[in-house]
């Protein structure tokens, strides 16, 4: 595009307004937070003054370990994004969309880029991802997700909400080479910008360039050794902003749904959709996204955005109506206090070790006063004095270390733990005498302090998934074959098709399989532990259940472990459990269990019979006592002529005889059952011995076969024997 000073000036003025109303202040804060995170925590002027007077300048970087713990919590909890059907959508298509999102995540290494965005937010208070369609690897277009440097993203200064859909505009600044301009836009624009040096730009040098992140330390990327077109001296300003426009829409008379007509549709294509699907074309006033890219006063691109949303996806750990807060900025004061107090403690100790001397003029013999000043702190120093050494040379008594100085450094460390919410328990630094349950409770309480930053990350994941699904439904309209990794542990993959023609369909609604362009879907973002952490937790729970007596199969324990090749181990176990020997062993074990049950039942029956016999004898004794108690005693032989007593005694004796007979029969049955059980046990032992012999024979046969395979062939053996010396000549 030609030089357009009017439009480029308009973009520049809006950029300068957004930069000077909040962004410059954020960049200064982000710079300081970055320096504190990497350990550059002293002001250069203060450091130079202390070093000039030989005072210690210590840096005890507690921020990096504290923030590292927070970053580790995020890494061990990944996001799982799925979609659920809403209007005119099926559960099968929602499941396919979830797989498409997984394929896009794997293709863009989203887990790592998401961690980088989280780190930017925790350290600087702002992190960003950029989502758009790229055509570099696929002519059909693929969703591309990239990290953006938060210092180069200038947010609408009038915005006050988290979601970018409510922002009026957003700028992204990027430094490129003229060769990049030629590849991305046109050769004419690149040649126009290639002739301009670092200081000949109309708008010149600004705050974004002075704070560029790179591997080198120079503040300007252009120097005499650069080849033409390779120096990143061209700064692109990319503005996405909302603008009113009267746009044509397709209207469905039956459902009332409206969709904008793509700008690439000509009138013939619009008439085709009206004729075939019965749509109506109606104008509608909407706020569309305008996309303008300028380099100095050269307009490289100016057109309507093909996307429904701004390409920027933000992450703010703490957000309050346009104010973003991270974790590092609130730890800087405590970190400075710790550094200064620790340096002062070391200085006090150093001055205590060498406090100086009081010397009478002319008293030193073997050295001068300057030599004593230099060597006075050395071990084994000998001072020769011309006079009384106790009076002429005296060591100055140093001041004692101020009480409470060490407490200040302790309080500084405690302030860092309290403000960040990362306690000793979360870092694994608890004392040895603290109970494990107490440590676990402290860790859970510490994780509560990180709930808000994690919740904000889930919110950003939702915005990202919403933008991605809109891009998929808008640009993934042709037939594609995609592959995802179904199981990371085994490397198992799954291949599926989207927007595939259905030749067997007789209905227009089923003409396309897995049609991603139809329907509306809701986004579900859930946080799941990382696979390694989840497997460790599952394995510990499975072992605990097994120890508690829950009959978990061995395959469950192996599957929840982290053994290499555990899927193959489970398959081998299943194959071994189906072998004839294993089946026979199971039958023998079942028979043994049945024999044990029969033995237990027989023993229980014997105990019941003994109890009944004892009860009968006790009853006999009771009856006799009652009869004797009711019979008057007039004569010692009076019982012999009593007919009632004789009748009762006879009945009781008959009952006892009947009970003894029943007891004998039961004991005979128990004895027979015992002999039968012993016979069954003997048969089972014989069967086991026979099975073991067959197994031993198979093993021996396999070993013999292996030995035979290792021996040389018979012809070789004969040839070898023919060369051996013999005592007799062959017949």
Tab-separated table of N, CA and C in Angstrom, residues 501-577:
chain	number	residue	atom	x	y	z
A	501	UNK	N	-17.549	-36.131	3.554
A	501	UNK	CA	-18.780	-36.423	2.802
A	501	UNK	C	-19.317	-37.807	3.153
A	502	UNK	N	-20.643	-37.907	3.249
A	502	UNK	CA	-21.306	-39.172	3.573
A	502	UNK	C	-22.010	-39.683	2.324
A	503	UNK	N	-21.393	-40.643	1.607
A	503	UNK	CA	-22.015	-41.099	0.351
A	503	UNK	C	-23.290	-41.902	0.568
A	504	UNK	N	-23.508	-42.436	1.767
A	504	UNK	CA	-24.691	-43.261	2.032
A	504	UNK	C	-25.875	-42.442	2.519
A	505	UNK	N	-25.705	-41.142	2.626
A	505	UNK	CA	-26.766	-40.310	3.187
A	505	UNK	C	-27.831	-40.025	2.138
A	506	UNK	N	-29.083	-40.096	2.573
A	506	UNK	CA	-30.210	-39.740	1.720
A	506	UNK	C	-30.846	-38.428	2.153
A	507	UNK	N	-30.335	-37.876	3.281
A	507	UNK	CA	-30.898	-36.649	3.845
A	507	UNK	C	-29.836	-35.557	3.787
A	508	UNK	N	-30.267	-34.352	3.507
A	508	UNK	CA	-29.314	-33.242	3.421
A	508	UNK	C	-28.664	-32.945	4.765
A	509	UNK	N	-29.376	-33.267	5.872
A	509	UNK	CA	-28.807	-32.995	7.190
A	509	UNK	C	-27.652	-33.931	7.512
A	510	UNK	N	-27.611	-35.112	6.898
A	510	UNK	CA	-26.553	-36.090	7.163
A	510	UNK	C	-25.567	-36.183	6.005
A	511	UNK	N	-25.535	-35.204	5.134
A	511	UNK	CA	-24.655	-35.279	3.964
A	511	UNK	C	-23.190	-35.150	4.346
A	512	UNK	N	-22.906	-34.573	5.507
A	512	UNK	CA	-21.530	-34.369	5.960
A	512	UNK	C	-21.381	-34.986	7.341
A	513	UNK	N	-20.368	-35.822	7.501
A	513	UNK	CA	-20.088	-36.436	8.795
A	513	UNK	C	-19.180	-35.516	9.610
A	514	UNK	N	-19.514	-35.397	10.902
A	514	UNK	CA	-18.726	-34.556	11.823
A	514	UNK	C	-18.587	-33.135	11.278
A	515	UNK	N	-19.736	-32.555	10.916
A	515	UNK	CA	-19.747	-31.196	10.380
A	515	UNK	C	-19.505	-30.215	11.533
A	516	UNK	N	-18.339	-29.556	11.523
A	516	UNK	CA	-17.978	-28.658	12.612
A	516	UNK	C	-18.598	-27.285	12.476
A	517	UNK	N	-19.124	-26.967	11.322
A	517	UNK	CA	-19.618	-25.610	11.077
A	517	UNK	C	-21.017	-25.388	11.633
A	518	UNK	N	-21.705	-26.454	12.034
A	518	UNK	CA	-23.090	-26.338	12.481
A	518	UNK	C	-23.165	-26.412	13.999
A	519	UNK	N	-24.157	-25.724	14.558
A	519	UNK	CA	-24.437	-25.842	15.979
A	519	UNK	C	-23.671	-24.853	16.835
A	520	UNK	N	-24.135	-24.742	18.070
A	520	UNK	CA	-23.482	-23.911	19.067
A	520	UNK	C	-23.058	-24.799	20.231
A	521	UNK	N	-21.906	-24.484	20.804
A	521	UNK	CA	-21.320	-25.345	21.821
A	521	UNK	C	-20.845	-24.502	23.001
A	522	UNK	N	-20.975	-25.070	24.172
A	522	UNK	CA	-20.465	-24.445	25.376
A	522	UNK	C	-19.086	-24.980	25.720
A	523	UNK	N	-18.307	-24.166	26.412
A	523	UNK	CA	-16.931	-24.504	26.766
A	523	UNK	C	-16.890	-24.940	28.229
A	524	UNK	N	-16.230	-26.057	28.491
A	524	UNK	CA	-16.039	-26.563	29.851
A	524	UNK	C	-14.538	-26.709	30.079
A	525	UNK	N	-14.003	-25.957	31.029
A	525	UNK	CA	-12.576	-25.999	31.364
A	525	UNK	C	-12.438	-26.543	32.774
A	526	UNK	N	-11.734	-27.640	32.923
A	526	UNK	CA	-11.502	-28.251	34.233
A	526	UNK	C	-10.009	-28.425	34.443
A	527	UNK	N	-9.594	-28.301	35.688
A	527	UNK	CA	-8.180	-28.439	36.042
A	527	UNK	C	-7.929	-29.864	36.506
A	528	UNK	N	-6.977	-30.527	35.883
A	528	UNK	CA	-6.629	-31.901	36.238
A	528	UNK	C	-5.151	-31.955	36.575
A	529	UNK	N	-4.774	-32.810	37.532
A	529	UNK	CA	-3.341	-32.928	37.852
A	529	UNK	C	-2.563	-33.460	36.666
A	530	UNK	N	-1.283	-33.138	36.645
A	530	UNK	CA	-0.416	-33.670	35.607
A	530	UNK	C	-0.390	-35.193	35.698
A	531	UNK	N	-0.141	-35.868	34.577
A	531	UNK	CA	-0.260	-37.315	34.522
A	531	UNK	C	0.608	-37.988	35.572
A	532	UNK	N	1.844	-37.535	35.744
A	532	UNK	CA	2.735	-38.179	36.703
A	532	UNK	C	2.199	-38.026	38.121
A	533	UNK	N	1.729	-36.825	38.468
A	533	UNK	CA	1.180	-36.598	39.801
A	533	UNK	C	-0.091	-37.401	40.008
A	534	UNK	N	-0.946	-37.465	38.993
A	534	UNK	CA	-2.188	-38.226	39.097
A	534	UNK	C	-1.895	-39.707	39.271
A	535	UNK	N	-0.931	-40.240	38.540
A	535	UNK	CA	-0.607	-41.656	38.653
A	535	UNK	C	-0.056	-41.986	40.038
A	536	UNK	N	0.801	-41.118	40.581
A	536	UNK	CA	1.325	-41.361	41.926
A	536	UNK	C	0.200	-41.381	42.951
A	537	UNK	N	-0.724	-40.443	42.851
A	537	UNK	CA	-1.843	-40.397	43.790
A	537	UNK	C	-2.738	-41.622	43.646
A	538	UNK	N	-3.034	-42.015	42.402
A	538	UNK	CA	-3.883	-43.187	42.188
A	538	UNK	C	-3.218	-44.460	42.707
A	539	UNK	N	-1.909	-44.576	42.507
A	539	UNK	CA	-1.204	-45.770	42.970
A	539	UNK	C	-1.215	-45.850	44.498
A	540	UNK	N	-0.979	-44.725	45.170
A	540	UNK	CA	-0.998	-44.725	46.631
A	540	UNK	C	-2.379	-45.095	47.158
A	541	UNK	N	-3.431	-44.590	46.548
A	541	UNK	CA	-4.779	-44.936	46.988
A	541	UNK	C	-5.080	-46.406	46.734
A	542	UNK	N	-4.628	-46.937	45.598
A	542	UNK	CA	-4.873	-48.351	45.306
A	542	UNK	C	-4.147	-49.255	46.301
A	543	UNK	N	-2.902	-48.918	46.644
A	543	UNK	CA	-2.160	-49.710	47.629
A	543	UNK	C	-2.834	-49.644	48.989
A	544	UNK	N	-3.332	-48.470	49.378
A	544	UNK	CA	-4.024	-48.340	50.663
A	544	UNK	C	-5.289	-49.181	50.694
A	545	UNK	N	-6.039	-49.186	49.602
A	545	UNK	CA	-7.248	-50.016	49.553
A	545	UNK	C	-6.907	-51.501	49.634
A	546	UNK	N	-5.825	-51.914	48.962
A	546	UNK	CA	-5.415	-53.315	49.032
A	546	UNK	C	-5.024	-53.679	50.463
A	547	UNK	N	-4.309	-52.782	51.150
A	547	UNK	CA	-3.924	-53.056	52.537
A	547	UNK	C	-5.128	-53.082	53.466
A	548	UNK	N	-6.194	-52.352	53.121
A	548	UNK	CA	-7.405	-52.357	53.943
A	548	UNK	C	-8.265	-53.586	53.701
A	549	UNK	N	-7.899	-54.391	52.726
A	549	UNK	CA	-8.638	-55.625	52.475
A	549	UNK	C	-9.540	-55.599	51.264
A	550	UNK	N	-9.568	-54.495	50.531
A	550	UNK	CA	-10.385	-54.421	49.319
A	550	UNK	C	-9.712	-55.253	48.232
A	551	UNK	N	-10.474	-56.157	47.628
A	551	UNK	CA	-9.920	-57.096	46.649
A	551	UNK	C	-9.765	-56.419	45.289
A	552	UNK	N	-8.774	-55.549	45.174
A	552	UNK	CA	-8.484	-54.923	43.888
A	552	UNK	C	-7.676	-55.872	43.015
A	553	UNK	N	-7.988	-55.984	41.740
A	553	UNK	CA	-7.186	-56.838	40.851
A	553	UNK	C	-5.762	-56.312	40.708
A	554	UNK	N	-4.846	-57.221	40.397
A	554	UNK	CA	-3.454	-56.813	40.199
A	554	UNK	C	-3.305	-55.856	39.018
A	555	UNK	N	-4.170	-56.016	38.014
A	555	UNK	CA	-4.070	-55.138	36.836
A	555	UNK	C	-4.347	-53.680	37.197
A	556	UNK	N	-5.204	-53.450	38.204
A	556	UNK	CA	-5.494	-52.074	38.627
A	556	UNK	C	-4.253	-51.446	39.251
A	557	UNK	N	-3.547	-52.211	40.080
A	557	UNK	CA	-2.326	-51.690	40.699
A	557	UNK	C	-1.265	-51.374	39.650
A	558	UNK	N	-1.087	-52.267	38.700
A	558	UNK	CA	-0.059	-52.053	37.678
A	558	UNK	C	-0.438	-50.882	36.779
A	559	UNK	N	-1.714	-50.744	36.427
A	559	UNK	CA	-2.137	-49.672	35.542
A	559	UNK	C	-1.973	-48.300	36.195
A	560	UNK	N	-2.130	-48.208	37.514
A	560	UNK	CA	-1.966	-46.937	38.212
A	560	UNK	C	-0.525	-46.652	38.601
A	561	UNK	N	0.386	-47.588	38.341
A	561	UNK	CA	1.796	-47.364	38.655
A	561	UNK	C	2.470	-46.619	37.503
A	562	UNK	N	3.767	-46.357	37.659
A	562	UNK	CA	4.544	-45.666	36.625
A	562	UNK	C	5.587	-46.595	36.022
A	563	UNK	N	5.265	-47.889	35.974
A	563	UNK	CA	6.176	-48.847	35.371
A	563	UNK	C	6.280	-48.605	33.869
A	564	UNK	N	7.457	-48.815	33.335
A	564	UNK	CA	7.656	-48.701	31.900
A	564	UNK	C	7.076	-49.947	31.227
A	565	UNK	N	6.227	-49.747	30.226
A	565	UNK	CA	5.623	-50.882	29.535
A	565	UNK	C	4.558	-51.574	30.349
A	566	UNK	N	3.813	-50.831	31.173
A	566	UNK	CA	2.821	-51.470	32.041
A	566	UNK	C	1.656	-52.059	31.236
A	567	UNK	N	1.361	-51.480	30.079
A	567	UNK	CA	0.302	-52.056	29.252
A	567	UNK	C	0.689	-53.455	28.771
A	568	UNK	N	1.945	-53.624	28.378
A	568	UNK	CA	2.405	-54.953	27.960
A	568	UNK	C	2.391	-55.928	29.127
A	569	UNK	N	2.737	-55.442	30.323
A	569	UNK	CA	2.721	-56.315	31.500
A	569	UNK	C	1.303	-56.801	31.778
A	570	UNK	N	0.327	-55.910	31.668
A	570	UNK	CA	-1.062	-56.306	31.899
A	570	UNK	C	-1.517	-57.320	30.852
A	571	UNK	N	-1.115	-57.109	29.591
A	571	UNK	CA	-1.486	-58.075	28.550
A	571	UNK	C	-0.863	-59.435	28.812
A	572	UNK	N	0.391	-59.471	29.245
A	572	UNK	CA	1.028	-60.745	29.571
A	572	UNK	C	0.332	-61.431	30.742
A	573	UNK	N	-0.072	-60.662	31.736
A	573	UNK	CA	-0.787	-61.247	32.870
A	573	UNK	C	-2.125	-61.829	32.427
A	574	UNK	N	-2.833	-61.101	31.564
A	574	UNK	CA	-4.117	-61.616	31.080
A	574	UNK	C	-3.928	-62.878	30.246
A	575	UNK	N	-2.872	-62.896	29.421
A	575	UNK	CA	-2.616	-64.099	28.618
A	575	UNK	C	-2.236	-65.277	29.508
A	576	UNK	N	-1.434	-65.027	30.537
A	576	UNK	CA	-1.040	-66.106	31.440
A	576	UNK	C	-2.232	-66.633	32.232
A	577	UNK	N	-3.171	-65.755	32.571
A	577	UNK	CA	-4.339	-66.204	33.340
A	577	UNK	C	-5.280	-67.070	32.516
